[in-house]
Amino acid sequence: MAVNPWILLDTAKVPGGEGDLRLLRRGSEYSIMAGSTSLMNSRMSGSEEALATLSWARIASQPRPHMLIGGLGMGFTLRAAQAILPPDARITVAELVPAVVAWARGPMAEVHGESLSDPRLTIREADVGRLLDDENRYDAILLDVDNGPEGLTRDSNDGLYTARGLRRALRALRAGGVLAVWSSHTSAPFTKRLVAAGFKVEEERVRSRGSKGGERHHIWLASKPRSAGTAG
């Protein structure tokens, strides 16, 4: 059986001059590439969805929850959050590359569906790091801005995962909030930095295609202590 070739739909510059993204389609399948690396594929959404569901399980008792999602991508994490968060929740998505938002409204509209018209949603075309300056603002911060703590598309993404960046995330969370970080691989040094920053850390291994299997991905679930006297 002949396999349909990939068709290039569009390219986009990553702000800061740190490479290009390419949007490709093969039949009903979409892929976003950075160089030769596939950042996301429309057939593999399980671990990105788990980022939302695992986070929500840890903040479900919070009133009027506010969730910050770093990276729109193909919207898997966003749609999973929308399916489980209550009507009075707030969801803020920070997407650095404006073209990714344009793709969601244009060539990938069939993937995103009606998710971008959700009244709970605010989209900020900005680096997610710029949204971490306010203290006690979020109940959950979900980071899927690269392939993990060792970034591939932007060197500046590393700043989110340094000791200083993690302390900023801790301050931006309300007591009992959670920082969830998606990665294609594990990292013992990153786990140590989370603990040193004052988080209580859990780690989960999830499959790229959920119950259908696929590659194993890694999620850190780092909770901010509820006690004001605990580190942070």
PDB file of N, CA and C in Angstrom, residues 59-145:
ATOM      1  N   ILE A  59      -5.591  19.314  42.047  1.00  0.00           N
ATOM      2  CA  ILE A  59      -6.128  20.629  42.439  1.00  0.00           C
ATOM      3  C   ILE A  59      -7.649  20.651  42.403  1.00  0.00           C
ATOM      4  N   ALA A  60      -8.285  19.494  42.290  1.00  0.00           N
ATOM      5  CA  ALA A  60      -9.733  19.440  42.070  1.00  0.00           C
ATOM      6  C   ALA A  60     -10.535  20.098  43.194  1.00  0.00           C
ATOM      7  N   SER A  61      -9.953  20.221  44.382  1.00  0.00           N
ATOM      8  CA  SER A  61     -10.681  20.839  45.488  1.00  0.00           C
ATOM      9  C   SER A  61     -10.540  22.362  45.516  1.00  0.00           C
ATOM     10  N   GLN A  62      -9.729  22.909  44.625  1.00  0.00           N
ATOM     11  CA  GLN A  62      -9.513  24.357  44.619  1.00  0.00           C
ATOM     12  C   GLN A  62     -10.733  25.076  44.038  1.00  0.00           C
ATOM     13  N   PRO A  63     -11.230  26.123  44.700  1.00  0.00           N
ATOM     14  CA  PRO A  63     -12.362  26.877  44.148  1.00  0.00           C
ATOM     15  C   PRO A  63     -11.915  27.782  43.000  1.00  0.00           C
ATOM     16  N   ARG A  64     -12.764  27.901  42.000  1.00  0.00           N
ATOM     17  CA  ARG A  64     -12.493  28.761  40.835  1.00  0.00           C
ATOM     18  C   ARG A  64     -11.055  28.594  40.345  1.00  0.00           C
ATOM     19  N   PRO A  65     -10.693  27.393  39.939  1.00  0.00           N
ATOM     20  CA  PRO A  65      -9.293  27.126  39.578  1.00  0.00           C
ATOM     21  C   PRO A  65      -8.839  27.907  38.349  1.00  0.00           C
ATOM     22  N   HIS A  66      -7.572  28.294  38.375  1.00  0.00           N
ATOM     23  CA  HIS A  66      -6.949  29.000  37.252  1.00  0.00           C
ATOM     24  C   HIS A  66      -5.758  28.166  36.789  1.00  0.00           C
ATOM     25  N   MET A  67      -5.811  27.727  35.543  1.00  0.00           N
ATOM     26  CA  MET A  67      -4.767  26.881  34.978  1.00  0.00           C
ATOM     27  C   MET A  67      -4.019  27.642  33.888  1.00  0.00           C
ATOM     28  N   LEU A  68      -2.704  27.663  33.977  1.00  0.00           N
ATOM     29  CA  LEU A  68      -1.850  28.248  32.945  1.00  0.00           C
ATOM     30  C   LEU A  68      -1.202  27.118  32.161  1.00  0.00           C
ATOM     31  N   ILE A  69      -1.373  27.148  30.844  1.00  0.00           N
ATOM     32  CA  ILE A  69      -0.784  26.140  29.963  1.00  0.00           C
ATOM     33  C   ILE A  69       0.270  26.817  29.108  1.00  0.00           C
ATOM     34  N   GLY A  70       1.505  26.363  29.224  1.00  0.00           N
ATOM     35  CA  GLY A  70       2.583  26.902  28.417  1.00  0.00           C
ATOM     36  C   GLY A  70       2.717  26.116  27.124  1.00  0.00           C
ATOM     37  N   GLY A  71       2.276  26.713  26.036  1.00  0.00           N
ATOM     38  CA  GLY A  71       2.344  26.080  24.727  1.00  0.00           C
ATOM     39  C   GLY A  71       0.987  25.583  24.261  1.00  0.00           C
ATOM     40  N   LEU A  72       0.488  26.116  23.140  1.00  0.00           N
ATOM     41  CA  LEU A  72      -0.779  25.657  22.565  1.00  0.00           C
ATOM     42  C   LEU A  72      -0.584  24.386  21.763  1.00  0.00           C
ATOM     43  N   GLY A  73       0.447  24.382  20.910  1.00  0.00           N
ATOM     44  CA  GLY A  73       0.702  23.206  20.090  1.00  0.00           C
ATOM     45  C   GLY A  73      -0.512  22.805  19.281  1.00  0.00           C
ATOM     46  N   MET A  74      -0.895  21.541  19.372  1.00  0.00           N
ATOM     47  CA  MET A  74      -2.088  21.041  18.687  1.00  0.00           C
ATOM     48  C   MET A  74      -3.303  21.036  19.597  1.00  0.00           C
ATOM     49  N   GLY A  75      -3.155  21.610  20.794  1.00  0.00           N
ATOM     50  CA  GLY A  75      -4.296  21.810  21.670  1.00  0.00           C
ATOM     51  C   GLY A  75      -4.754  20.593  22.453  1.00  0.00           C
ATOM     52  N   PHE A  76      -3.940  19.522  22.499  1.00  0.00           N
ATOM     53  CA  PHE A  76      -4.364  18.311  23.214  1.00  0.00           C
ATOM     54  C   PHE A  76      -4.523  18.582  24.711  1.00  0.00           C
ATOM     55  N   THR A  77      -3.540  19.265  25.298  1.00  0.00           N
ATOM     56  CA  THR A  77      -3.613  19.569  26.731  1.00  0.00           C
ATOM     57  C   THR A  77      -4.776  20.503  27.016  1.00  0.00           C
ATOM     58  N   LEU A  78      -4.950  21.507  26.171  1.00  0.00           N
ATOM     59  CA  LEU A  78      -6.046  22.457  26.352  1.00  0.00           C
ATOM     60  C   LEU A  78      -7.390  21.744  26.330  1.00  0.00           C
ATOM     61  N   ARG A  79      -7.639  20.913  25.333  1.00  0.00           N
ATOM     62  CA  ARG A  79      -8.948  20.267  25.212  1.00  0.00           C
ATOM     63  C   ARG A  79      -9.191  19.284  26.353  1.00  0.00           C
ATOM     64  N   ALA A  80      -8.133  18.619  26.814  1.00  0.00           N
ATOM     65  CA  ALA A  80      -8.290  17.723  27.960  1.00  0.00           C
ATOM     66  C   ALA A  80      -8.663  18.520  29.208  1.00  0.00           C
ATOM     67  N   ALA A  81      -8.049  19.701  29.368  1.00  0.00           N
ATOM     68  CA  ALA A  81      -8.385  20.562  30.508  1.00  0.00           C
ATOM     69  C   ALA A  81      -9.824  21.065  30.406  1.00  0.00           C
ATOM     70  N   GLN A  82     -10.236  21.470  29.223  1.00  0.00           N
ATOM     71  CA  GLN A  82     -11.589  21.985  29.040  1.00  0.00           C
ATOM     72  C   GLN A  82     -12.646  20.932  29.369  1.00  0.00           C
ATOM     73  N   ALA A  83     -12.316  19.674  29.111  1.00  0.00           N
ATOM     74  CA  ALA A  83     -13.281  18.595  29.332  1.00  0.00           C
ATOM     75  C   ALA A  83     -13.522  18.316  30.812  1.00  0.00           C
ATOM     76  N   ILE A  84     -12.572  18.693  31.683  1.00  0.00           N
ATOM     77  CA  ILE A  84     -12.688  18.328  33.096  1.00  0.00           C
ATOM     78  C   ILE A  84     -12.781  19.514  34.048  1.00  0.00           C
ATOM     79  N   LEU A  85     -12.362  20.691  33.613  1.00  0.00           N
ATOM     80  CA  LEU A  85     -12.421  21.850  34.502  1.00  0.00           C
ATOM     81  C   LEU A  85     -13.854  22.368  34.619  1.00  0.00           C
ATOM     82  N   PRO A  86     -14.225  22.906  35.783  1.00  0.00           N
ATOM     83  CA  PRO A  86     -15.607  23.370  35.993  1.00  0.00           C
ATOM     84  C   PRO A  86     -15.906  24.649  35.215  1.00  0.00           C
ATOM     85  N   PRO A  87     -17.195  25.013  35.128  1.00  0.00           N
ATOM     86  CA  PRO A  87     -17.591  26.207  34.361  1.00  0.00           C
ATOM     87  C   PRO A  87     -16.979  27.499  34.866  1.00  0.00           C
ATOM     88  N   ASP A  88     -16.650  27.577  36.162  1.00  0.00           N
ATOM     89  CA  ASP A  88     -16.103  28.821  36.701  1.00  0.00           C
ATOM     90  C   ASP A  88     -14.574  28.857  36.669  1.00  0.00           C
ATOM     91  N   ALA A  89     -13.958  27.892  36.003  1.00  0.00           N
ATOM     92  CA  ALA A  89     -12.496  27.865  35.890  1.00  0.00           C
ATOM     93  C   ALA A  89     -12.012  28.920  34.905  1.00  0.00           C
ATOM     94  N   ARG A  90     -10.736  29.247  35.023  1.00  0.00           N
ATOM     95  CA  ARG A  90     -10.064  30.092  34.044  1.00  0.00           C
ATOM     96  C   ARG A  90      -8.890  29.310  33.461  1.00  0.00           C
ATOM     97  N   ILE A  91      -8.715  29.428  32.158  1.00  0.00           N
ATOM     98  CA  ILE A  91      -7.605  28.769  31.475  1.00  0.00           C
ATOM     99  C   ILE A  91      -6.866  29.821  30.669  1.00  0.00           C
ATOM    100  N   THR A  92      -5.580  29.970  30.938  1.00  0.00           N
ATOM    101  CA  THR A  92      -4.729  30.876  30.167  1.00  0.00           C
ATOM    102  C   THR A  92      -3.716  30.032  29.410  1.00  0.00           C
ATOM    103  N   VAL A  93      -3.640  30.230  28.105  1.00  0.00           N
ATOM    104  CA  VAL A  93      -2.649  29.550  27.278  1.00  0.00           C
ATOM    105  C   VAL A  93      -1.648  30.578  26.778  1.00  0.00           C
ATOM    106  N   ALA A  94      -0.371  30.329  27.043  1.00  0.00           N
ATOM    107  CA  ALA A  94       0.700  31.184  26.538  1.00  0.00           C
ATOM    108  C   ALA A  94       1.357  30.481  25.361  1.00  0.00           C
ATOM    109  N   GLU A  95       1.291  31.087  24.194  1.00  0.00           N
ATOM    110  CA  GLU A  95       1.920  30.518  23.000  1.00  0.00           C
ATOM    111  C   GLU A  95       2.877  31.554  22.402  1.00  0.00           C
ATOM    112  N   LEU A  96       4.146  31.207  22.383  1.00  0.00           N
ATOM    113  CA  LEU A  96       5.181  32.130  21.940  1.00  0.00           C
ATOM    114  C   LEU A  96       5.110  32.426  20.448  1.00  0.00           C
ATOM    115  N   VAL A  97       4.770  31.436  19.636  1.00  0.00           N
ATOM    116  CA  VAL A  97       4.827  31.566  18.176  1.00  0.00           C
ATOM    117  C   VAL A  97       3.440  31.914  17.641  1.00  0.00           C
ATOM    118  N   PRO A  98       3.217  33.151  17.201  1.00  0.00           N
ATOM    119  CA  PRO A  98       1.880  33.544  16.732  1.00  0.00           C
ATOM    120  C   PRO A  98       1.337  32.633  15.635  1.00  0.00           C
ATOM    121  N   ALA A  99       2.217  32.102  14.793  1.00  0.00           N
ATOM    122  CA  ALA A  99       1.762  31.245  13.702  1.00  0.00           C
ATOM    123  C   ALA A  99       1.068  29.991  14.218  1.00  0.00           C
ATOM    124  N   VAL A 100       1.474  29.503  15.385  1.00  0.00           N
ATOM    125  CA  VAL A 100       0.840  28.298  15.935  1.00  0.00           C
ATOM    126  C   VAL A 100      -0.623  28.577  16.247  1.00  0.00           C
ATOM    127  N   VAL A 101      -0.916  29.776  16.752  1.00  0.00           N
ATOM    128  CA  VAL A 101      -2.310  30.160  17.000  1.00  0.00           C
ATOM    129  C   VAL A 101      -3.051  30.301  15.670  1.00  0.00           C
ATOM    130  N   ALA A 102      -2.384  30.887  14.674  1.00  0.00           N
ATOM    131  CA  ALA A 102      -2.996  31.028  13.347  1.00  0.00           C
ATOM    132  C   ALA A 102      -3.269  29.658  12.727  1.00  0.00           C
ATOM    133  N   TRP A 103      -2.362  28.720  12.910  1.00  0.00           N
ATOM    134  CA  TRP A 103      -2.581  27.356  12.399  1.00  0.00           C
ATOM    135  C   TRP A 103      -3.798  26.721  13.060  1.00  0.00           C
ATOM    136  N   ALA A 104      -3.971  26.983  14.364  1.00  0.00           N
ATOM    137  CA  ALA A 104      -5.113  26.413  15.088  1.00  0.00           C
ATOM    138  C   ALA A 104      -6.435  26.931  14.537  1.00  0.00           C
ATOM    139  N   ARG A 105      -6.441  28.164  14.070  1.00  0.00           N
ATOM    140  CA  ARG A 105      -7.665  28.756  13.532  1.00  0.00           C
ATOM    141  C   ARG A 105      -7.807  28.505  12.032  1.00  0.00           C
ATOM    142  N   GLY A 106      -6.709  28.075  11.388  1.00  0.00           N
ATOM    143  CA  GLY A 106      -6.713  27.891   9.942  1.00  0.00           C
ATOM    144  C   GLY A 106      -6.550  26.438   9.530  1.00  0.00           C
ATOM    145  N   PRO A 107      -5.344  26.045   9.078  1.00  0.00           N
ATOM    146  CA  PRO A 107      -5.176  24.694   8.532  1.00  0.00           C
ATOM    147  C   PRO A 107      -5.426  23.558   9.510  1.00  0.00           C
ATOM    148  N   MET A 108      -5.328  23.818  10.831  1.00  0.00           N
ATOM    149  CA  MET A 108      -5.595  22.752  11.812  1.00  0.00           C
ATOM    150  C   MET A 108      -6.907  22.971  12.560  1.00  0.00           C
ATOM    151  N   ALA A 109      -7.821  23.726  11.962  1.00  0.00           N
ATOM    152  CA  ALA A 109      -9.092  24.004  12.626  1.00  0.00           C
ATOM    153  C   ALA A 109      -9.860  22.718  12.920  1.00  0.00           C
ATOM    154  N   GLU A 110      -9.733  21.721  12.046  1.00  0.00           N
ATOM    155  CA  GLU A 110     -10.462  20.466  12.275  1.00  0.00           C
ATOM    156  C   GLU A 110      -9.919  19.724  13.488  1.00  0.00           C
ATOM    157  N   VAL A 111      -8.642  19.926  13.823  1.00  0.00           N
ATOM    158  CA  VAL A 111      -8.048  19.306  15.002  1.00  0.00           C
ATOM    159  C   VAL A 111      -8.515  20.023  16.265  1.00  0.00           C
ATOM    160  N   HIS A 112      -8.525  21.342  16.242  1.00  0.00           N
ATOM    161  CA  HIS A 112      -8.848  22.148  17.424  1.00  0.00           C
ATOM    162  C   HIS A 112     -10.343  22.267  17.684  1.00  0.00           C
ATOM    163  N   GLY A 113     -11.166  22.075  16.669  1.00  0.00           N
ATOM    164  CA  GLY A 113     -12.606  22.156  16.857  1.00  0.00           C
ATOM    165  C   GLY A 113     -13.034  23.510  17.398  1.00  0.00           C
ATOM    166  N   GLU A 114     -13.916  23.497  18.418  1.00  0.00           N
ATOM    167  CA  GLU A 114     -14.452  24.725  19.001  1.00  0.00           C
ATOM    168  C   GLU A 114     -13.684  25.171  20.244  1.00  0.00           C
ATOM    169  N   SER A 115     -12.535  24.557  20.498  1.00  0.00           N
ATOM    170  CA  SER A 115     -11.830  24.798  21.764  1.00  0.00           C
ATOM    171  C   SER A 115     -11.421  26.251  21.957  1.00  0.00           C
ATOM    172  N   LEU A 116     -11.096  26.956  20.887  1.00  0.00           N
ATOM    173  CA  LEU A 116     -10.608  28.332  21.038  1.00  0.00           C
ATOM    174  C   LEU A 116     -11.723  29.330  21.314  1.00  0.00           C
ATOM    175  N   SER A 117     -12.973  28.905  21.205  1.00  0.00           N
ATOM    176  CA  SER A 117     -14.095  29.811  21.489  1.00  0.00           C
ATOM    177  C   SER A 117     -14.633  29.631  22.910  1.00  0.00           C
ATOM    178  N   ASP A 118     -13.993  28.813  23.711  1.00  0.00           N
ATOM    179  CA  ASP A 118     -14.391  28.579  25.102  1.00  0.00           C
ATOM    180  C   ASP A 118     -14.300  29.884  25.892  1.00  0.00           C
ATOM    181  N   PRO A 119     -15.388  30.324  26.549  1.00  0.00           N
ATOM    182  CA  PRO A 119     -15.343  31.589  27.299  1.00  0.00           C
ATOM    183  C   PRO A 119     -14.395  31.547  28.494  1.00  0.00           C
ATOM    184  N   ARG A 120     -13.989  30.368  28.934  1.00  0.00           N
ATOM    185  CA  ARG A 120     -13.043  30.262  30.048  1.00  0.00           C
ATOM    186  C   ARG A 120     -11.611  30.535  29.611  1.00  0.00           C
ATOM    187  N   LEU A 121     -11.384  30.597  28.292  1.00  0.00           N
ATOM    188  CA  LEU A 121     -10.034  30.612  27.729  1.00  0.00           C
ATOM    189  C   LEU A 121      -9.552  32.009  27.385  1.00  0.00           C
ATOM    190  N   THR A 122      -8.291  32.284  27.756  1.00  0.00           N
ATOM    191  CA  THR A 122      -7.560  33.462  27.291  1.00  0.00           C
ATOM    192  C   THR A 122      -6.274  32.991  26.656  1.00  0.00           C
ATOM    193  N   ILE A 123      -5.997  33.436  25.436  1.00  0.00           N
ATOM    194  CA  ILE A 123      -4.744  33.088  24.764  1.00  0.00           C
ATOM    195  C   ILE A 123      -3.833  34.300  24.772  1.00  0.00           C
ATOM    196  N   ARG A 124      -2.625  34.115  25.278  1.00  0.00           N
ATOM    197  CA  ARG A 124      -1.614  35.168  25.291  1.00  0.00           C
ATOM    198  C   ARG A 124      -0.493  34.760  24.351  1.00  0.00           C
ATOM    199  N   GLU A 125      -0.240  35.580  23.344  1.00  0.00           N
ATOM    200  CA  GLU A 125       0.874  35.303  22.429  1.00  0.00           C
ATOM    201  C   GLU A 125       2.135  35.871  23.066  1.00  0.00           C
ATOM    202  N   ALA A 126       2.729  35.080  23.942  1.00  0.00           N
ATOM    203  CA  ALA A 126       3.863  35.539  24.738  1.00  0.00           C
ATOM    204  C   ALA A 126       4.611  34.340  25.279  1.00  0.00           C
ATOM    205  N   ASP A 127       5.843  34.587  25.694  1.00  0.00           N
ATOM    206  CA  ASP A 127       6.629  33.585  26.402  1.00  0.00           C
ATOM    207  C   ASP A 127       5.950  33.306  27.740  1.00  0.00           C
ATOM    208  N   VAL A 128       5.738  32.037  28.052  1.00  0.00           N
ATOM    209  CA  VAL A 128       5.053  31.697  29.294  1.00  0.00           C
ATOM    210  C   VAL A 128       5.805  32.230  30.510  1.00  0.00           C
ATOM    211  N   GLY A 129       7.125  32.367  30.391  1.00  0.00           N
ATOM    212  CA  GLY A 129       7.908  32.894  31.502  1.00  0.00           C
ATOM    213  C   GLY A 129       7.497  34.293  31.915  1.00  0.00           C
ATOM    214  N   ARG A 130       6.938  35.062  30.976  1.00  0.00           N
ATOM    215  CA  ARG A 130       6.501  36.428  31.283  1.00  0.00           C
ATOM    216  C   ARG A 130       5.226  36.447  32.110  1.00  0.00           C
ATOM    217  N   LEU A 131       4.546  35.318  32.218  1.00  0.00           N
ATOM    218  CA  LEU A 131       3.297  35.259  32.955  1.00  0.00           C
ATOM    219  C   LEU A 131       3.480  34.722  34.374  1.00  0.00           C
ATOM    220  N   LEU A 132       4.736  34.595  34.809  1.00  0.00           N
ATOM    221  CA  LEU A 132       5.014  34.012  36.115  1.00  0.00           C
ATOM    222  C   LEU A 132       5.422  35.057  37.157  1.00  0.00           C
ATOM    223  N   ASP A 133       5.191  36.327  36.881  1.00  0.00           N
ATOM    224  CA  ASP A 133       5.655  37.372  37.784  1.00  0.00           C
ATOM    225  C   ASP A 133       4.688  37.660  38.932  1.00  0.00           C
ATOM    226  N   ASP A 134       3.410  37.319  38.773  1.00  0.00           N
ATOM    227  CA  ASP A 134       2.427  37.595  39.818  1.00  0.00           C
ATOM    228  C   ASP A 134       2.405  36.460  40.834  1.00  0.00           C
ATOM    229  N   GLU A 135       2.457  36.790  42.104  1.00  0.00           N
ATOM    230  CA  GLU A 135       2.438  35.763  43.150  1.00  0.00           C
ATOM    231  C   GLU A 135       1.024  35.228  43.370  1.00  0.00           C
ATOM    232  N   ASN A 136       0.963  33.934  43.699  1.00  0.00           N
ATOM    233  CA  ASN A 136      -0.297  33.281  44.084  1.00  0.00           C
ATOM    234  C   ASN A 136      -1.393  33.487  43.042  1.00  0.00           C
ATOM    235  N   ARG A 137      -1.051  33.334  41.773  1.00  0.00           N
ATOM    236  CA  ARG A 137      -2.005  33.598  40.689  1.00  0.00           C
ATOM    237  C   ARG A 137      -2.667  32.329  40.148  1.00  0.00           C
ATOM    238  N   TYR A 138      -1.914  31.231  40.086  1.00  0.00           N
ATOM    239  CA  TYR A 138      -2.404  30.032  39.410  1.00  0.00           C
ATOM    240  C   TYR A 138      -2.542  28.854  40.368  1.00  0.00           C
ATOM    241  N   ASP A 139      -3.482  27.967  40.040  1.00  0.00           N
ATOM    242  CA  ASP A 139      -3.603  26.705  40.758  1.00  0.00           C
ATOM    243  C   ASP A 139      -2.812  25.609  40.062  1.00  0.00           C
ATOM    244  N   ALA A 140      -2.580  25.760  38.785  1.00  0.00           N
ATOM    245  CA  ALA A 140      -1.769  24.785  38.046  1.00  0.00           C
ATOM    246  C   ALA A 140      -1.022  25.504  36.935  1.00  0.00           C
ATOM    247  N   ILE A 141       0.241  25.161  36.785  1.00  0.00           N
ATOM    248  CA  ILE A 141       1.068  25.645  35.679  1.00  0.00           C
ATOM    249  C   ILE A 141       1.538  24.415  34.920  1.00  0.00           C
ATOM    250  N   LEU A 142       1.147  24.318  33.660  1.00  0.00           N
ATOM    251  CA  LEU A 142       1.474  23.158  32.839  1.00  0.00           C
ATOM    252  C   LEU A 142       2.461  23.593  31.767  1.00  0.00           C
ATOM    253  N   LEU A 143       3.632  22.990  31.750  1.00  0.00           N
ATOM    254  CA  LEU A 143       4.675  23.371  30.803  1.00  0.00           C
ATOM    255  C   LEU A 143       4.926  22.255  29.803  1.00  0.00           C
ATOM    256  N   ASP A 144       4.628  22.549  28.549  1.00  0.00           N
ATOM    257  CA  ASP A 144       4.953  21.662  27.435  1.00  0.00           C
ATOM    258  C   ASP A 144       5.445  22.556  26.313  1.00  0.00           C
ATOM    259  N   VAL A 145       6.536  23.276  26.589  1.00  0.00           N
ATOM    260  CA  VAL A 145       7.014  24.301  25.664  1.00  0.00           C
ATOM    261  C   VAL A 145       8.160  23.807  24.795  1.00  0.00           C
TER     262      VAL A 145
END
